[in-house]
mmCIF file of C-alpha atoms and ligand atoms in Angstrom:
data_model
loop_
_atom_site.group_PDB
_atom_site.id
_atom_site.type_symbol
_atom_site.label_atom_id
_atom_site.label_comp_id
_atom_site.label_asym_id
_atom_site.label_seq_id
_atom_site.Cartn_x
_atom_site.Cartn_y
_atom_site.Cartn_z
ATOM 1 C CA MET A 5 23.664 61.219 69.957
ATOM 2 C CA THR A 6 20.040 62.138 69.399
ATOM 3 C CA ALA A 7 18.054 62.507 72.576
ATOM 4 C CA PRO A 8 15.054 60.180 72.759
ATOM 5 C CA ALA A 9 11.853 61.924 71.802
ATOM 6 C CA SER A 10 10.540 61.507 75.338
ATOM 7 C CA ALA A 11 13.313 63.796 76.597
ATOM 8 C CA GLU A 12 12.166 66.501 74.188
ATOM 9 C CA ALA A 13 8.446 66.228 74.768
ATOM 10 C CA SER A 14 6.705 68.845 76.865
ATOM 11 C CA GLY A 15 3.804 66.450 77.408
ATOM 12 C CA LEU A 16 3.633 62.672 77.463
ATOM 13 C CA LEU A 17 0.338 60.959 76.761
ATOM 14 C CA THR A 18 0.362 57.279 77.601
ATOM 15 C CA VAL A 19 -2.500 55.114 76.387
ATOM 16 C CA ASP A 20 -2.765 51.798 78.205
ATOM 17 C CA LEU A 21 -4.100 49.338 75.649
ATOM 18 C CA GLY A 22 -4.026 46.587 78.295
ATOM 19 C CA ALA A 23 -6.507 48.594 80.378
ATOM 20 C CA LEU A 24 -8.583 49.205 77.232
ATOM 21 C CA ARG A 25 -8.675 45.462 76.555
ATOM 22 C CA ASP A 26 -9.646 44.766 80.185
ATOM 23 C CA ASN A 27 -12.463 47.285 79.845
ATOM 24 C CA TYR A 28 -13.636 45.607 76.638
ATOM 25 C CA ARG A 29 -13.658 42.190 78.358
ATOM 26 C CA GLN A 30 -15.575 43.642 81.291
ATOM 27 C CA LEU A 31 -18.224 45.191 79.028
ATOM 28 C CA LYS A 32 -18.478 42.052 76.941
ATOM 29 C CA ALA A 33 -19.009 39.967 80.079
ATOM 30 C CA LYS A 34 -21.733 42.391 81.235
ATOM 31 C CA ALA A 35 -23.401 42.153 77.823
ATOM 32 C CA GLY A 36 -23.878 38.409 78.201
ATOM 33 C CA ALA A 37 -25.081 36.817 74.971
ATOM 34 C CA ALA A 38 -25.085 40.112 73.033
ATOM 35 C CA ARG A 39 -22.132 40.862 70.771
ATOM 36 C CA CYS A 40 -19.921 43.721 71.874
ATOM 37 C CA ALA A 41 -18.979 46.305 69.244
ATOM 38 C CA ALA A 42 -16.822 49.381 69.925
ATOM 39 C CA VAL A 43 -17.522 53.041 69.197
ATOM 40 C CA ILE A 44 -14.297 54.646 67.961
ATOM 41 C CA LYS A 45 -15.526 57.978 66.603
ATOM 42 C CA ALA A 46 -13.354 61.088 67.109
ATOM 43 C CA ASP A 47 -10.125 59.062 66.864
ATOM 44 C CA ALA A 48 -11.341 56.592 69.492
ATOM 45 C CA TYR A 49 -12.301 59.416 71.867
ATOM 46 C CA GLY A 50 -8.892 61.000 71.403
ATOM 47 C CA THR A 51 -6.902 57.869 72.255
ATOM 48 C CA GLY A 52 -5.934 56.827 68.698
ATOM 49 C CA ALA A 53 -8.270 54.814 66.468
ATOM 50 C CA PRO A 54 -5.675 52.633 64.659
ATOM 51 C CA GLN A 55 -4.129 51.406 67.919
ATOM 52 C CA VAL A 56 -7.527 50.898 69.543
ATOM 53 C CA VAL A 57 -8.884 48.924 66.578
ATOM 54 C CA GLN A 58 -5.820 46.691 66.613
ATOM 55 C CA ALA A 59 -6.058 46.081 70.374
ATOM 56 C CA LEU A 60 -9.792 45.353 70.325
ATOM 57 C CA THR A 61 -9.575 43.142 67.250
ATOM 58 C CA ALA A 62 -7.182 40.998 69.296
ATOM 59 C CA GLU A 63 -10.004 40.676 71.866
ATOM 60 C CA GLY A 64 -12.364 39.409 69.179
ATOM 61 C CA CYS A 65 -14.177 42.694 68.503
ATOM 62 C CA ASP A 66 -15.186 42.737 64.842
ATOM 63 C CA THR A 67 -17.646 45.647 64.626
ATOM 64 C CA PHE A 68 -16.780 49.340 64.960
ATOM 65 C CA PHE A 69 -18.856 52.511 64.841
ATOM 66 C CA VAL A 70 -17.425 55.803 63.580
ATOM 67 C CA ALA A 71 -19.148 59.148 63.029
ATOM 68 C CA THR A 72 -17.904 60.092 59.586
ATOM 69 C CA LEU A 73 -16.968 58.541 56.281
ATOM 70 C CA GLY A 74 -13.464 59.991 56.692
ATOM 71 C CA GLU A 75 -13.091 58.076 59.937
ATOM 72 C CA ALA A 76 -14.327 54.913 58.215
ATOM 73 C CA ARG A 77 -11.685 55.352 55.545
ATOM 74 C CA ALA A 78 -8.988 55.630 58.211
ATOM 75 C CA VAL A 79 -10.180 52.470 59.971
ATOM 76 C CA ARG A 80 -10.276 50.572 56.707
ATOM 77 C CA ALA A 81 -6.658 51.533 56.009
ATOM 78 C CA THR A 82 -5.561 49.680 59.151
ATOM 79 C CA ALA A 83 -8.154 46.895 59.400
ATOM 80 C CA ALA A 84 -9.252 45.164 56.203
ATOM 81 C CA ASP A 85 -11.823 42.740 57.581
ATOM 82 C CA VAL A 86 -13.766 44.490 60.336
ATOM 83 C CA THR A 87 -17.341 45.771 60.013
ATOM 84 C CA VAL A 88 -17.566 49.569 60.088
ATOM 85 C CA TYR A 89 -20.800 51.539 60.585
ATOM 86 C CA VAL A 90 -20.970 55.278 59.905
ATOM 87 C CA LEU A 91 -23.337 56.884 62.417
ATOM 88 C CA ASP A 92 -23.836 60.141 60.490
ATOM 89 C CA GLY A 93 -25.653 58.169 57.801
ATOM 90 C CA LEU A 94 -25.768 58.537 54.043
ATOM 91 C CA PHE A 95 -25.169 61.959 52.524
ATOM 92 C CA PRO A 96 -26.615 62.489 49.021
ATOM 93 C CA GLU A 97 -24.560 60.668 46.401
ATOM 94 C CA ALA A 98 -22.164 59.184 48.963
ATOM 95 C CA GLY A 99 -23.124 55.602 48.032
ATOM 96 C CA PRO A 100 -20.041 54.954 45.870
ATOM 97 C CA ALA A 101 -17.725 56.084 48.678
ATOM 98 C CA PHE A 102 -19.363 53.636 51.106
ATOM 99 C CA ALA A 103 -19.023 50.829 48.586
ATOM 100 C CA GLU A 104 -15.403 51.663 47.830
ATOM 101 C CA ILE A 105 -14.465 51.765 51.533
ATOM 102 C CA GLY A 106 -16.629 48.805 52.426
ATOM 103 C CA ALA A 107 -18.404 50.781 55.161
ATOM 104 C CA ARG A 108 -22.056 50.577 56.170
ATOM 105 C CA PRO A 109 -24.244 53.664 56.460
ATOM 106 C CA VAL A 110 -26.586 54.000 59.432
ATOM 107 C CA LEU A 111 -29.674 55.129 57.516
ATOM 108 C CA GLY A 112 -31.823 57.598 59.410
ATOM 109 C CA SER A 113 -34.585 58.769 57.100
ATOM 110 C CA VAL A 114 -36.869 57.506 54.340
ATOM 111 C CA PRO A 115 -34.862 59.399 51.662
ATOM 112 C CA GLU A 116 -31.648 57.751 52.897
ATOM 113 C CA ILE A 117 -33.285 54.311 52.770
ATOM 114 C CA ARG A 118 -34.561 54.986 49.256
ATOM 115 C CA GLU A 119 -31.202 56.261 48.065
ATOM 116 C CA TRP A 120 -29.252 53.310 49.507
ATOM 117 C CA GLY A 121 -31.793 50.895 47.984
ATOM 118 C CA ALA A 122 -31.535 52.558 44.570
ATOM 119 C CA PHE A 123 -27.745 52.597 44.778
ATOM 120 C CA CYS A 124 -27.614 48.876 45.644
ATOM 121 C CA ALA A 125 -30.159 48.067 42.898
ATOM 122 C CA SER A 126 -28.057 49.984 40.349
ATOM 123 C CA ARG A 127 -25.047 47.820 41.260
ATOM 124 C CA ASN A 128 -27.193 44.709 41.558
ATOM 125 C CA GLU A 129 -25.525 44.102 44.899
ATOM 126 C CA ALA A 130 -27.300 43.886 48.276
ATOM 127 C CA LEU A 131 -24.802 45.871 50.354
ATOM 128 C CA PRO A 132 -25.339 45.952 54.139
ATOM 129 C CA ALA A 133 -26.618 48.954 56.087
ATOM 130 C CA ALA A 134 -28.214 49.738 59.442
ATOM 131 C CA ILE A 135 -31.449 51.619 60.073
ATOM 132 C CA HIS A 136 -31.547 54.013 63.018
ATOM 133 C CA ILE A 137 -34.955 54.563 64.614
ATOM 134 C CA ASP A 138 -35.269 57.720 66.714
ATOM 135 C CA THR A 139 -36.976 56.877 69.995
ATOM 136 C CA GLY A 140 -36.510 60.217 71.731
ATOM 137 C CA MET A 141 -33.281 62.008 70.816
ATOM 138 C CA ASN A 142 -34.657 64.068 67.911
ATOM 139 C CA ARG A 143 -31.210 64.196 66.414
ATOM 140 C CA LEU A 144 -30.578 61.386 63.952
ATOM 141 C CA GLY A 145 -32.779 58.472 62.960
ATOM 142 C CA LEU A 146 -36.234 57.763 61.550
ATOM 143 C CA PRO A 147 -38.904 59.666 63.462
ATOM 144 C CA PRO A 148 -41.415 57.152 64.907
ATOM 145 C CA ALA A 149 -44.121 58.504 62.588
ATOM 146 C CA ASP A 150 -41.965 57.613 59.559
ATOM 147 C CA VAL A 151 -41.259 53.987 60.469
ATOM 148 C CA ALA A 152 -44.410 52.688 58.787
ATOM 149 C CA GLU A 153 -43.553 54.648 55.627
ATOM 150 C CA ALA A 154 -40.037 53.177 55.690
ATOM 151 C CA ALA A 155 -41.461 49.692 56.165
ATOM 152 C CA ALA A 156 -43.570 50.182 53.036
ATOM 153 C CA GLU A 157 -40.459 50.888 50.924
ATOM 154 C CA SER A 158 -40.328 47.276 49.820
ATOM 155 C CA ASP A 159 -38.253 47.948 46.683
ATOM 156 C CA ALA A 160 -35.571 49.739 48.668
ATOM 157 C CA LEU A 161 -35.636 47.322 51.601
ATOM 158 C CA GLY A 162 -35.438 44.429 49.182
ATOM 159 C CA ALA A 163 -32.390 45.848 47.456
ATOM 160 C CA PHE A 164 -29.995 45.984 50.404
ATOM 161 C CA GLU A 165 -29.111 43.838 53.391
ATOM 162 C CA LEU A 166 -30.656 45.170 56.605
ATOM 163 C CA ALA A 167 -27.802 44.158 58.906
ATOM 164 C CA LEU A 168 -28.823 46.079 62.047
ATOM 165 C CA VAL A 169 -31.698 48.100 63.472
ATOM 166 C CA MET A 170 -30.609 50.503 66.179
ATOM 167 C CA SER A 171 -31.663 53.367 68.423
ATOM 168 C CA HIS A 172 -29.848 55.544 70.951
ATOM 169 C CA LEU A 173 -30.619 56.343 74.605
ATOM 170 C CA ALA A 174 -30.945 59.981 75.669
ATOM 171 C CA CYS A 175 -30.704 59.462 79.445
ATOM 172 C CA GLY A 176 -28.929 56.123 79.868
ATOM 173 C CA ASP A 177 -26.428 57.694 82.273
ATOM 174 C CA GLU A 178 -29.298 58.162 84.760
ATOM 175 C CA PRO A 179 -30.475 54.579 85.421
ATOM 176 C CA ASP A 180 -33.737 55.659 87.105
ATOM 177 C CA HIS A 181 -34.771 58.054 84.364
ATOM 178 C CA PRO A 182 -38.223 57.019 83.035
ATOM 179 C CA LYS A 183 -37.130 57.840 79.489
ATOM 180 C CA ASN A 184 -34.922 54.725 79.408
ATOM 181 C CA GLU A 185 -37.840 52.318 79.719
ATOM 182 C CA ALA A 186 -39.970 54.439 77.362
ATOM 183 C CA GLN A 187 -37.255 54.366 74.691
ATOM 184 C CA ARG A 188 -36.716 50.627 75.139
ATOM 185 C CA GLN A 189 -40.431 49.960 74.647
ATOM 186 C CA ALA A 190 -40.681 52.306 71.677
ATOM 187 C CA PHE A 191 -37.652 50.631 70.089
ATOM 188 C CA ASP A 192 -39.109 47.151 70.475
ATOM 189 C CA THR A 193 -42.507 48.258 69.102
ATOM 190 C CA LEU A 194 -41.130 50.215 66.158
ATOM 191 C CA ARG A 195 -38.485 47.762 65.019
ATOM 192 C CA ALA A 196 -41.150 45.032 64.825
ATOM 193 C CA LYS A 197 -42.597 46.973 61.847
ATOM 194 C CA LEU A 198 -39.356 46.608 59.871
ATOM 195 C CA PRO A 199 -37.969 43.390 58.404
ATOM 196 C CA ALA A 200 -36.353 41.229 61.101
ATOM 197 C CA ALA A 201 -32.731 42.198 61.794
ATOM 198 C CA PRO A 202 -30.280 42.153 64.696
ATOM 199 C CA ALA A 203 -31.041 44.983 67.128
ATOM 200 C CA SER A 204 -28.853 47.401 69.099
ATOM 201 C CA LEU A 205 -29.824 50.025 71.694
ATOM 202 C CA ALA A 206 -27.091 50.147 74.343
ATOM 203 C CA ASN A 207 -24.186 52.584 74.518
ATOM 204 C CA SER A 208 -21.864 52.255 77.567
ATOM 205 C CA ALA A 209 -24.636 53.317 79.928
ATOM 206 C CA GLY A 210 -27.055 50.929 78.246
ATOM 207 C CA VAL A 211 -24.657 48.060 78.951
ATOM 208 C CA MET A 212 -24.837 49.007 82.653
ATOM 209 C CA LEU A 213 -28.664 49.180 82.567
ATOM 210 C CA GLY A 214 -28.929 45.405 82.279
ATOM 211 C CA PRO A 215 -30.018 42.632 79.916
ATOM 212 C CA ALA A 216 -33.295 44.258 78.832
ATOM 213 C CA TYR A 217 -31.183 46.871 77.036
ATOM 214 C CA HIS A 218 -28.617 44.562 75.448
ATOM 215 C CA HIS A 219 -30.545 43.092 72.467
ATOM 216 C CA ASP A 220 -28.184 41.494 69.915
ATOM 217 C CA LEU A 221 -25.324 43.979 69.928
ATOM 218 C CA VAL A 222 -24.074 46.611 72.394
ATOM 219 C CA ARG A 223 -22.078 49.680 71.309
ATOM 220 C CA PRO A 224 -20.020 51.100 74.187
ATOM 221 C CA GLY A 225 -17.699 54.037 73.669
ATOM 222 C CA VAL A 226 -16.630 56.055 76.688
ATOM 223 C CA ALA A 227 -16.425 53.123 79.139
ATOM 224 C CA LEU A 228 -13.835 51.449 76.923
ATOM 225 C CA TYR A 229 -11.609 54.479 77.435
ATOM 226 C CA GLY A 230 -12.082 54.495 81.216
ATOM 227 C CA GLY A 231 -14.720 57.235 81.358
ATOM 228 C CA ARG A 232 -17.722 57.017 83.615
ATOM 229 C CA ALA A 233 -20.904 55.756 81.932
ATOM 230 C CA LEU A 234 -23.335 56.543 84.781
ATOM 231 C CA VAL A 235 -23.521 59.952 86.434
ATOM 232 C CA GLU A 236 -23.414 58.445 89.944
ATOM 233 C CA GLY A 237 -21.880 55.491 91.731
ATOM 234 C CA PRO A 238 -18.522 53.828 91.342
ATOM 235 C CA ASN A 239 -16.852 53.711 87.930
ATOM 236 C CA PRO A 240 -15.703 50.113 87.467
ATOM 237 C CA MET A 241 -13.610 50.811 84.367
ATOM 238 C CA LYS A 242 -9.813 51.034 84.319
ATOM 239 C CA GLN A 243 -8.124 54.335 83.483
ATOM 240 C CA VAL A 244 -6.700 54.147 79.976
ATOM 241 C CA VAL A 245 -5.096 57.580 79.657
ATOM 242 C CA ARG A 246 -2.212 59.103 81.572
ATOM 243 C CA LEU A 247 -1.004 62.627 80.860
ATOM 244 C CA GLU A 248 2.248 64.035 82.213
ATOM 245 C CA GLY A 249 3.754 67.464 81.656
ATOM 246 C CA ARG A 250 7.378 68.429 82.060
ATOM 247 C CA ILE A 251 8.544 71.189 84.380
ATOM 248 C CA ALA A 252 10.196 73.844 82.211
ATOM 249 C CA GLN A 253 11.181 76.237 84.995
ATOM 250 C CA ILE A 254 11.063 76.628 88.759
ATOM 251 C CA ARG A 255 10.964 80.050 90.382
ATOM 252 C CA GLU A 256 10.769 81.485 93.893
ATOM 253 C CA VAL A 257 7.960 83.929 94.641
ATOM 254 C CA GLU A 258 7.288 86.176 97.626
ATOM 255 C CA ALA A 259 4.057 86.778 99.506
ATOM 256 C CA GLY A 260 1.983 89.386 97.661
ATOM 257 C CA GLU A 261 3.285 88.477 94.194
ATOM 258 C CA THR A 262 0.853 87.321 91.525
ATOM 259 C CA VAL A 263 1.122 84.818 88.693
ATOM 260 C CA GLY A 264 -0.039 84.742 85.092
ATOM 261 C CA TYR A 265 -2.432 86.752 82.914
ATOM 262 C CA GLY A 266 -4.778 89.027 84.760
ATOM 263 C CA ALA A 267 -2.738 88.605 87.967
ATOM 264 C CA THR A 268 -5.653 86.543 89.264
ATOM 265 C CA TRP A 269 -3.758 84.585 91.929
ATOM 266 C CA THR A 270 -1.886 86.271 94.759
ATOM 267 C CA PHE A 271 0.557 84.267 96.886
ATOM 268 C CA ASP A 272 -0.097 84.658 100.601
ATOM 269 C CA ALA A 273 3.288 83.192 101.539
ATOM 270 C CA PRO A 274 6.651 82.649 99.853
ATOM 271 C CA THR A 275 6.673 79.510 97.736
ATOM 272 C CA ARG A 276 8.059 77.933 94.562
ATOM 273 C CA VAL A 277 6.225 77.882 91.244
ATOM 274 C CA ALA A 278 6.703 75.249 88.521
ATOM 275 C CA THR A 279 5.828 76.212 84.952
ATOM 276 C CA VAL A 280 4.621 73.317 82.779
ATOM 277 C CA PRO A 281 4.262 73.774 79.012
ATOM 278 C CA ILE A 282 0.733 72.450 78.593
ATOM 279 C CA GLY A 283 -2.199 74.799 78.108
ATOM 280 C CA TYR A 284 -5.619 75.212 76.655
ATOM 281 C CA ALA A 285 -4.253 74.650 73.136
ATOM 282 C CA ASP A 286 -3.490 71.125 74.369
ATOM 283 C CA GLY A 287 -7.016 70.559 75.640
ATOM 284 C CA TYR A 288 -6.200 71.593 79.203
ATOM 285 C CA PHE A 289 -9.271 73.751 79.655
ATOM 286 C CA ARG A 290 -8.946 77.375 80.733
ATOM 287 C CA ILE A 291 -11.681 76.885 83.325
ATOM 288 C CA LEU A 292 -9.278 74.647 85.291
ATOM 289 C CA GLY A 293 -7.264 77.670 86.441
ATOM 290 C CA SER A 294 -7.256 79.202 89.942
ATOM 291 C CA ARG A 295 -8.002 82.745 91.049
ATOM 292 C CA ASP A 296 -8.032 84.366 94.449
ATOM 293 C CA GLY A 297 -10.833 82.696 96.390
ATOM 294 C CA HIS A 298 -11.264 79.886 93.856
ATOM 295 C CA ARG A 299 -9.109 76.787 93.571
ATOM 296 C CA GLY A 300 -8.932 75.085 90.198
ATOM 297 C CA ALA A 301 -7.489 71.736 89.234
ATOM 298 C CA VAL A 302 -4.609 69.941 90.895
ATOM 299 C CA ALA A 303 -1.734 67.925 89.485
ATOM 300 C CA TYR A 304 0.585 65.451 91.206
ATOM 301 C CA ILE A 305 4.311 65.037 91.606
ATOM 302 C CA GLY A 306 4.594 61.505 92.963
ATOM 303 C CA ASP A 307 2.070 61.494 95.818
ATOM 304 C CA HIS A 308 2.319 65.267 96.366
ATOM 305 C CA GLU A 309 -0.720 67.259 95.317
ATOM 306 C CA VAL A 310 0.254 70.471 93.511
ATOM 307 C CA PRO A 311 -2.481 73.021 92.824
ATOM 308 C CA ILE A 312 -2.703 75.087 89.670
ATOM 309 C CA VAL A 313 -2.175 78.762 90.441
ATOM 310 C CA GLY A 314 -3.371 81.520 88.154
ATOM 311 C CA ARG A 315 -4.890 81.198 84.736
ATOM 312 C CA VAL A 316 -4.319 78.442 82.208
ATOM 313 C CA SER A 317 -2.545 80.052 79.226
ATOM 314 C CA MET A 318 -2.496 78.751 75.665
ATOM 315 C CA ASP A 319 0.714 76.789 76.168
ATOM 316 C CA LEU A 320 1.477 76.971 79.898
ATOM 317 C CA ILE A 321 0.196 76.315 83.383
ATOM 318 C CA THR A 322 1.769 77.230 86.699
ATOM 319 C CA LEU A 323 1.737 75.025 89.804
ATOM 320 C CA ASP A 324 2.495 75.780 93.456
ATOM 321 C CA VAL A 325 5.174 73.225 94.303
ATOM 322 C CA GLY A 326 6.257 74.800 97.613
ATOM 323 C CA ALA A 327 5.263 71.639 99.529
ATOM 324 C CA VAL A 328 7.271 69.266 97.324
ATOM 325 C CA PRO A 329 10.953 68.463 98.059
ATOM 326 C CA GLU A 330 13.223 70.400 95.685
ATOM 327 C CA GLU A 331 14.764 67.237 94.260
ATOM 328 C CA ARG A 332 11.299 66.097 93.133
ATOM 329 C CA ALA A 333 10.005 69.437 91.836
ATOM 330 C CA ARG A 334 12.927 70.304 89.588
ATOM 331 C CA ARG A 335 13.439 71.427 86.022
ATOM 332 C CA GLY A 336 12.774 68.488 83.656
ATOM 333 C CA ALA A 337 10.707 66.467 86.159
ATOM 334 C CA MET A 338 7.288 65.163 85.113
ATOM 335 C CA VAL A 339 3.969 66.181 86.644
ATOM 336 C CA GLU A 340 0.829 64.008 86.484
ATOM 337 C CA LEU A 341 -2.119 65.928 85.009
ATOM 338 C CA LEU A 342 -4.280 62.850 84.294
ATOM 339 C CA GLY A 343 -3.613 59.446 85.771
ATOM 340 C CA PRO A 344 -4.028 57.427 88.942
ATOM 341 C CA HIS A 345 -4.451 60.504 91.187
ATOM 342 C CA VAL A 346 -6.468 62.672 88.805
ATOM 343 C CA THR A 347 -8.981 60.824 86.647
ATOM 344 C CA VAL A 348 -10.500 62.022 83.423
ATOM 345 C CA ASP A 349 -13.801 62.368 85.277
ATOM 346 C CA ASP A 350 -12.218 64.373 88.131
ATOM 347 C CA VAL A 351 -10.978 66.904 85.604
ATOM 348 C CA ALA A 352 -14.301 66.832 83.779
ATOM 349 C CA ALA A 353 -16.204 67.626 86.980
ATOM 350 C CA LEU A 354 -13.933 70.600 87.719
ATOM 351 C CA ALA A 355 -14.324 71.822 84.155
ATOM 352 C CA GLN A 356 -18.130 71.496 84.349
ATOM 353 C CA THR A 357 -18.111 69.000 81.519
ATOM 354 C CA ILE A 358 -18.007 65.244 80.951
ATOM 355 C CA GLY A 359 -15.106 62.825 80.514
ATOM 356 C CA TYR A 360 -15.973 62.553 76.830
ATOM 357 C CA GLU A 361 -14.937 66.171 76.250
ATOM 358 C CA VAL A 362 -11.721 65.840 78.260
ATOM 359 C CA LEU A 363 -10.719 62.779 76.215
ATOM 360 C CA THR A 364 -11.682 64.142 72.807
ATOM 361 C CA SER A 365 -9.871 67.427 73.551
ATOM 362 C CA LEU A 366 -6.515 65.759 74.282
ATOM 363 C CA GLY A 367 -3.978 67.759 72.336
ATOM 364 C CA ARG A 368 -1.855 66.982 69.331
ATOM 365 C CA ARG A 369 1.437 68.221 70.797
ATOM 366 C CA TYR A 370 1.929 65.356 73.221
ATOM 367 C CA GLN A 371 4.321 62.558 72.595
ATOM 368 C CA ARG A 372 2.024 59.536 72.505
ATOM 369 C CA THR A 373 3.100 56.186 73.864
ATOM 370 C CA TYR A 374 1.080 52.979 73.731
ATOM 371 C CA ILE A 375 1.665 50.381 76.439
ATOM 372 C CA GLY A 376 0.096 47.016 77.268
HETATM 373 C C1 PLP B 6 -21.291 57.917 70.654
HETATM 374 C C2 PLP B 6 -22.350 56.891 70.489
HETATM 375 C C3 PLP B 6 -22.309 55.684 71.201
HETATM 376 C C4 PLP B 6 -21.316 55.433 72.314
HETATM 377 O O1 PLP B 6 -21.747 56.148 73.449
HETATM 378 P P1 PLP B 6 -20.982 56.088 74.849
HETATM 379 O O2 PLP B 6 -21.855 56.862 75.750
HETATM 380 O O3 PLP B 6 -19.660 56.731 74.631
HETATM 381 O O4 PLP B 6 -20.852 54.658 75.214
HETATM 382 C C5 PLP B 6 -23.246 54.715 70.890
HETATM 383 N N1 PLP B 6 -24.203 54.943 69.957
HETATM 384 C C6 PLP B 6 -24.288 56.097 69.269
HETATM 385 C C7 PLP B 6 -25.370 56.289 68.278
HETATM 386 C C8 PLP B 6 -23.374 57.114 69.519
HETATM 387 O O5 PLP B 6 -23.473 58.284 68.870
#
């Protein structure tokens, strides 16, 4: 008899699509009259774009944002009818690919607007696209000084369907940051120069900032996946991701022994060490390790906290399980690395990063299970 894959897996990643759907409903309710799209770039922040699209479509979500044309192609393969915007915009001569996929470029410069207009005119077909106005990121989008020039491109603007005008907040995660209001005002002033179209400014944080930021369509990403949208205060979203690693070996160590590369952690008393085959190659960051005088991340066995000892290796971590009953901390048992006791944002804080990076770094060696 073949063992079930879950018995073979060194790591189990469980994505709770029920929690994802709850988060979508919560964001949609917050957005009031605005439509709620979903940002699913980077494989839906590491959680699996096909499954996420299917789950959110069932909640009535019909508009998705990806970063790249390749991601748009993948979405189209699983969802024939949804609207897909490509945030990276239109690369030279990429028009036919957009048309073939049925994806919409987010145009961010006068040359992109001209090229999309000429492409649509050549097909005699007013295909939809968005225009991105830069109101303070200096990354993608029409610089404010170019909006008037874009507005004067009447041939181009007349040749395609302007389906959305959008901008992106730089400091939305800090609700009191003066840049939020400045960007909102700049967006409303600048978009008035372009032909009338539905407007969108809010990412997850923008949804939390309130109705003035919601316009016609909101575009949350990280909050859908349970990550924190605002730097401070409670995170009202449900955790979507749970990561468990399997104990490969248990060993006894004496006081004075060390563990792992560099011998960075010295045991001050006899204890037991569990080795779990998850490491930095799986997105479990090296900075989460412990060294003498510095405690790193913790994991959980049931309700028992088990600290990481020593460095995180490519494929392995080591945990001090001396305080856990032997029947719980045994070979083959599972250890919670992300879940109810250790949130994505807890790990992010320890790793001096943000939940977005923890999620999008989730490894490819885990057995993935979708529930809910
Ligand atoms: C990634 C992204 C979003 C989603 O941002 P979150 O902070 O994850 O909600 C929205 N809009 C644009 C332009 C983005 O690049």
